[in-house]
Amino acid sequence: MSARLGSELDGWRVEEYGRSRDGVPLRVFLPEGDGPLAGLLTAAQHGEEADAALLVRRLLERVPGTETRWAVIPVLNPDGLLAGTRQNAAGVDLNRNFPASTWEPGETFTYPPGIDPEIRVVANRTNRSSPGTHAGSEPETQALTAFVERVEPPLVVDLHSPLELIFVRGDVPPEVTGGLAGAAGLPAQEEFDGHCPGAFDDWLAERGTPVLVYEIEHAGLPALCKRHLPGLEALLRS
Ligand SMILES: [Zn+2]
């Protein structure tokens, strides 16, 4: 491993694909060259899921942009990450704001970040969000849908926390799902109990883009890297 300035990444090209509600650049890391992409990896759509963003950053340091055909967005919601909130600067849960047929008006409730898993029960869903004034109302959502429509990734992997599972939507190659699930020891499932209207994966599934919602657990970064980086690294290099 060679030493370099902390902000430098080997072979990755950074592009600003939009701005957040608060005007923060939305950045995508693109592999070298202009060929078609193999996929799009995203994280931290919920700003309280900083651990997923840190994990993806470690991945960008391990895999040079010359050795992959994946595009990577480590932070979909920089406003929320900076504020330590699930929502963006307008109080919107971006993963309820996508222009899918499932979008619903009205507030949504989720668990407070960092809640003890033992009291993770519906009665304690007190973290209030807006789904936006209308579907696709938020600049982060608009920028991400426009980016997907421009580059047409054949597969999306969307990292979240802390459910510790892989949710499979659409026609994902079984070897991809099996590779990630096997490497990390995560269950892969096609059904999901939660109610997530207007989710990114709903929008992707409806437009025919296969997607894995990859949920890591709450853990320290060394444990997360040990468990999840091998499979994700293999995915980016495949
Ligand atoms: Zn999430």
Short mmCIF file of C-alpha atoms and ligand atoms in Angstrom, two decimals:
data_model
loop_
_atom_site.label_atom_id
_atom_site.label_comp_id
_atom_site.label_asym_id
_atom_site.label_seq_id
_atom_site.Cartn_x
_atom_site.Cartn_y
_atom_site.Cartn_z
CA MET A 1 0.00 0.00 0.00
CA SER A 2 1.60 3.30 -1.05
CA ALA A 3 1.18 6.52 0.87
CA ARG A 4 -0.62 9.44 -0.70
CA LEU A 5 -2.46 12.55 0.39
CA GLY A 6 -5.58 11.64 2.34
CA SER A 7 -8.02 13.09 -0.16
CA GLU A 8 -6.45 11.42 -3.20
CA LEU A 9 -7.93 8.33 -4.76
CA ASP A 10 -6.21 6.20 -7.33
CA GLY A 11 -7.71 6.34 -10.82
CA TRP A 12 -11.14 7.67 -9.84
CA ARG A 13 -12.69 10.62 -11.63
CA VAL A 14 -14.94 12.80 -9.47
CA GLU A 15 -17.97 14.45 -11.01
CA GLU A 16 -20.53 16.75 -9.43
CA TYR A 17 -23.93 15.40 -10.50
CA GLY A 18 -26.00 17.97 -8.62
CA ARG A 19 -26.35 19.96 -5.42
CA SER A 20 -28.16 19.16 -2.19
CA ARG A 21 -31.03 21.22 -0.76
CA ASP A 22 -28.37 23.14 1.22
CA GLY A 23 -26.13 23.58 -1.81
CA VAL A 24 -23.55 20.92 -1.00
CA PRO A 25 -22.02 19.23 -4.08
CA LEU A 26 -23.31 15.74 -4.81
CA ARG A 27 -20.31 13.73 -5.95
CA VAL A 28 -20.01 10.55 -7.94
CA PHE A 29 -16.74 8.64 -8.34
CA LEU A 30 -16.41 7.31 -11.88
CA PRO A 31 -14.00 4.67 -13.15
CA GLU A 32 -11.36 5.54 -15.70
CA GLY A 33 -12.42 5.60 -19.35
CA ASP A 34 -15.74 6.05 -21.11
CA GLY A 35 -16.95 2.46 -21.47
CA PRO A 36 -20.31 1.28 -20.15
CA LEU A 37 -20.71 0.86 -16.40
CA ALA A 38 -21.09 -2.50 -14.66
CA GLY A 39 -23.13 -0.95 -11.88
CA LEU A 40 -23.74 1.86 -9.42
CA LEU A 41 -22.96 1.60 -5.70
CA THR A 42 -24.63 4.15 -3.42
CA ALA A 43 -24.68 4.88 0.33
CA ALA A 44 -25.82 7.31 3.01
CA GLN A 45 -29.17 8.26 1.55
CA HIS A 46 -30.03 8.42 5.21
CA GLY A 47 -27.61 10.85 6.83
CA GLU A 48 -27.57 8.95 10.11
CA GLU A 49 -25.94 6.02 8.29
CA ALA A 50 -22.44 7.52 8.27
CA ASP A 51 -20.94 4.07 8.87
CA ALA A 52 -22.02 3.01 5.37
CA ALA A 53 -20.37 6.10 3.88
CA LEU A 54 -17.12 5.35 5.72
CA LEU A 55 -17.23 1.76 4.52
CA VAL A 56 -17.61 2.89 0.90
CA ARG A 57 -14.75 5.34 1.28
CA ARG A 58 -12.49 2.47 2.43
CA LEU A 59 -13.64 0.54 -0.65
CA LEU A 60 -12.65 3.45 -2.94
CA GLU A 61 -9.20 3.36 -1.34
CA ARG A 62 -8.84 -0.40 -1.90
CA VAL A 63 -10.02 -0.60 -5.50
CA PRO A 64 -8.35 1.76 -8.00
CA GLY A 65 -10.67 3.40 -10.53
CA THR A 66 -8.61 1.71 -13.25
CA GLU A 67 -9.64 -1.76 -12.03
CA THR A 68 -13.43 -1.47 -11.99
CA ARG A 69 -16.40 -0.48 -14.14
CA TRP A 70 -18.54 0.61 -11.20
CA ALA A 71 -19.64 4.16 -10.39
CA VAL A 72 -19.76 4.96 -6.67
CA ILE A 73 -21.69 7.60 -4.72
CA PRO A 74 -20.51 7.41 -1.08
CA VAL A 75 -22.92 10.07 0.20
CA LEU A 76 -26.35 10.54 -1.41
CA ASN A 77 -27.48 12.89 1.37
CA PRO A 78 -24.65 15.20 2.47
CA ASP A 79 -27.03 17.58 4.30
CA GLY A 80 -28.21 14.73 6.50
CA LEU A 81 -24.70 13.39 7.01
CA LEU A 82 -23.46 16.82 8.14
CA ALA A 83 -26.43 17.28 10.45
CA GLY A 84 -26.45 13.69 11.71
CA THR A 85 -30.07 13.28 10.57
CA ARG A 86 -31.87 10.75 8.44
CA GLN A 87 -33.53 13.56 6.46
CA ASN A 88 -32.12 16.20 4.12
CA ALA A 89 -32.09 19.92 5.01
CA ALA A 90 -35.81 20.18 4.19
CA GLY A 91 -36.71 17.39 6.61
CA VAL A 92 -37.42 14.96 3.78
CA ASP A 93 -36.60 11.25 3.96
CA LEU A 94 -35.11 10.99 0.48
CA ASN A 95 -35.88 7.27 0.38
CA ARG A 96 -39.60 8.18 0.50
CA ASN A 97 -39.34 10.89 -2.17
CA PHE A 98 -38.73 8.97 -5.40
CA PRO A 99 -41.23 9.25 -8.26
CA ALA A 100 -42.38 5.63 -8.01
CA SER A 101 -46.06 4.65 -8.15
CA THR A 102 -45.76 3.82 -4.45
CA TRP A 103 -45.04 7.42 -3.36
CA GLU A 104 -47.43 8.63 -0.64
CA PRO A 105 -48.07 12.06 0.92
CA GLY A 106 -48.12 12.38 4.69
CA GLU A 107 -45.44 12.10 7.33
CA THR A 108 -43.51 8.90 7.85
CA PHE A 109 -41.95 7.59 11.03
CA THR A 110 -38.79 5.58 11.55
CA TYR A 111 -36.68 4.54 14.50
CA PRO A 112 -34.45 7.11 16.19
CA PRO A 113 -30.86 6.57 15.00
CA GLY A 114 -28.88 4.33 17.31
CA ILE A 115 -31.94 2.93 19.09
CA ASP A 116 -31.29 -0.16 21.22
CA PRO A 117 -32.26 -3.12 19.01
CA GLU A 118 -34.29 -4.52 21.90
CA ILE A 119 -36.72 -1.58 21.79
CA ARG A 120 -36.81 -1.43 17.99
CA VAL A 121 -40.57 -1.94 17.96
CA VAL A 122 -43.23 -0.07 16.01
CA ALA A 123 -44.38 1.94 19.04
CA ASN A 124 -40.92 3.54 19.17
CA ARG A 125 -40.92 4.79 15.58
CA THR A 126 -40.68 8.44 16.61
CA ASN A 127 -38.26 9.84 14.02
CA ARG A 128 -40.56 11.97 11.86
CA SER A 129 -39.92 12.69 8.17
CA SER A 130 -41.66 14.34 5.25
CA PRO A 131 -41.87 12.40 1.97
CA GLY A 132 -41.60 15.77 0.18
CA THR A 133 -44.32 18.08 -1.14
CA HIS A 134 -44.63 15.80 -4.16
CA ALA A 135 -42.81 12.79 -5.58
CA GLY A 136 -39.33 13.78 -6.69
CA SER A 137 -39.51 17.20 -5.00
CA GLU A 138 -35.97 17.16 -3.61
CA PRO A 139 -32.82 18.20 -5.49
CA GLU A 140 -30.97 15.08 -4.28
CA THR A 141 -33.73 12.85 -5.69
CA GLN A 142 -33.86 14.75 -8.98
CA ALA A 143 -30.08 14.61 -9.37
CA LEU A 144 -29.92 10.88 -8.65
CA THR A 145 -32.76 9.93 -11.01
CA ALA A 146 -31.20 12.09 -13.74
CA PHE A 147 -27.81 10.44 -13.18
CA VAL A 148 -29.30 6.94 -13.39
CA GLU A 149 -31.20 7.87 -16.57
CA ARG A 150 -27.97 9.21 -18.08
CA VAL A 151 -25.62 6.31 -17.31
CA GLU A 152 -28.18 3.45 -17.18
CA PRO A 153 -26.35 1.18 -14.71
CA PRO A 154 -27.29 -2.47 -15.33
CA LEU A 155 -27.34 -3.01 -11.54
CA VAL A 156 -27.54 -0.83 -8.43
CA VAL A 157 -26.35 -1.75 -4.93
CA ASP A 158 -27.77 0.67 -2.34
CA LEU A 159 -26.13 0.49 1.10
CA HIS A 160 -28.16 1.12 4.23
CA SER A 161 -27.99 0.37 7.96
CA PRO A 162 -28.75 -1.43 10.32
CA LEU A 163 -31.01 -4.36 9.25
CA GLU A 164 -28.23 -6.83 8.36
CA LEU A 165 -29.74 -8.36 5.23
CA ILE A 166 -29.79 -8.10 1.45
CA PHE A 167 -33.12 -7.25 -0.18
CA VAL A 168 -33.29 -8.37 -3.82
CA ARG A 169 -35.43 -6.40 -6.30
CA GLY A 170 -35.76 -7.37 -9.94
CA ASP A 171 -33.57 -9.49 -12.15
CA VAL A 172 -30.28 -9.46 -10.21
CA PRO A 173 -27.81 -12.12 -11.44
CA PRO A 174 -27.95 -14.88 -8.79
CA GLU A 175 -24.16 -15.12 -8.71
CA VAL A 176 -23.96 -11.44 -7.70
CA THR A 177 -26.46 -11.84 -4.86
CA GLY A 178 -24.89 -15.14 -3.82
CA GLY A 179 -21.39 -13.68 -3.91
CA LEU A 180 -22.25 -10.76 -1.63
CA ALA A 181 -24.45 -12.79 0.71
CA GLY A 182 -21.87 -15.57 0.96
CA ALA A 183 -18.90 -13.28 1.55
CA ALA A 184 -20.62 -11.38 4.37
CA GLY A 185 -22.82 -14.14 5.77
CA LEU A 186 -25.96 -12.10 5.13
CA PRO A 187 -29.41 -13.49 4.33
CA ALA A 188 -30.73 -12.52 0.87
CA GLN A 189 -34.49 -12.17 0.60
CA GLU A 190 -37.04 -11.08 -1.99
CA GLU A 191 -39.72 -10.05 0.51
CA PHE A 192 -39.42 -7.20 2.97
CA ASP A 193 -41.69 -6.41 5.93
CA GLY A 194 -41.21 -2.65 6.06
CA HIS A 195 -43.46 -0.08 4.37
CA CYS A 196 -41.20 2.12 2.23
CA PRO A 197 -43.34 4.05 -0.29
CA GLY A 198 -41.38 6.18 -2.76
CA ALA A 199 -38.14 4.33 -2.09
CA PHE A 200 -35.19 4.51 -4.48
CA ASP A 201 -35.42 0.74 -5.01
CA ASP A 202 -39.15 1.02 -5.89
CA TRP A 203 -38.30 3.58 -8.56
CA LEU A 204 -35.46 1.43 -9.89
CA ALA A 205 -37.52 -1.77 -9.89
CA GLU A 206 -40.38 -0.06 -11.76
CA ARG A 207 -38.03 1.17 -14.49
CA GLY A 208 -36.49 -2.30 -14.82
CA THR A 209 -33.16 -1.62 -13.13
CA PRO A 210 -32.28 -4.52 -10.80
CA VAL A 211 -31.22 -3.45 -7.33
CA LEU A 212 -29.86 -4.92 -4.11
CA VAL A 213 -30.62 -3.03 -0.91
CA TYR A 214 -27.60 -4.05 1.14
CA GLU A 215 -28.19 -3.41 4.86
CA ILE A 216 -25.13 -3.51 7.09
CA GLU A 217 -25.35 -3.89 10.86
CA HIS A 218 -24.49 -1.33 13.54
CA ALA A 219 -20.85 -2.03 14.39
CA GLY A 220 -17.47 -0.36 14.59
CA LEU A 221 -15.66 0.37 11.36
CA PRO A 222 -13.03 -2.40 11.77
CA ALA A 223 -15.77 -5.02 12.12
CA LEU A 224 -17.75 -3.57 9.21
CA CYS A 225 -14.67 -3.51 6.97
CA LYS A 226 -13.72 -7.06 7.87
CA ARG A 227 -17.17 -8.42 7.16
CA HIS A 228 -18.30 -6.38 4.14
CA LEU A 229 -15.27 -5.17 2.20
CA PRO A 230 -14.20 -8.54 0.73
CA GLY A 231 -17.52 -9.12 -1.04
CA LEU A 232 -17.90 -5.50 -2.13
CA GLU A 233 -14.32 -5.43 -3.41
CA ALA A 234 -14.92 -8.60 -5.42
CA LEU A 235 -18.10 -7.04 -6.82
CA LEU A 236 -16.29 -3.91 -7.98
CA ARG A 237 -13.49 -5.95 -9.55
CA SER A 238 -15.82 -8.44 -11.29
ZN ZN B 1 -31.26 3.77 5.28
#
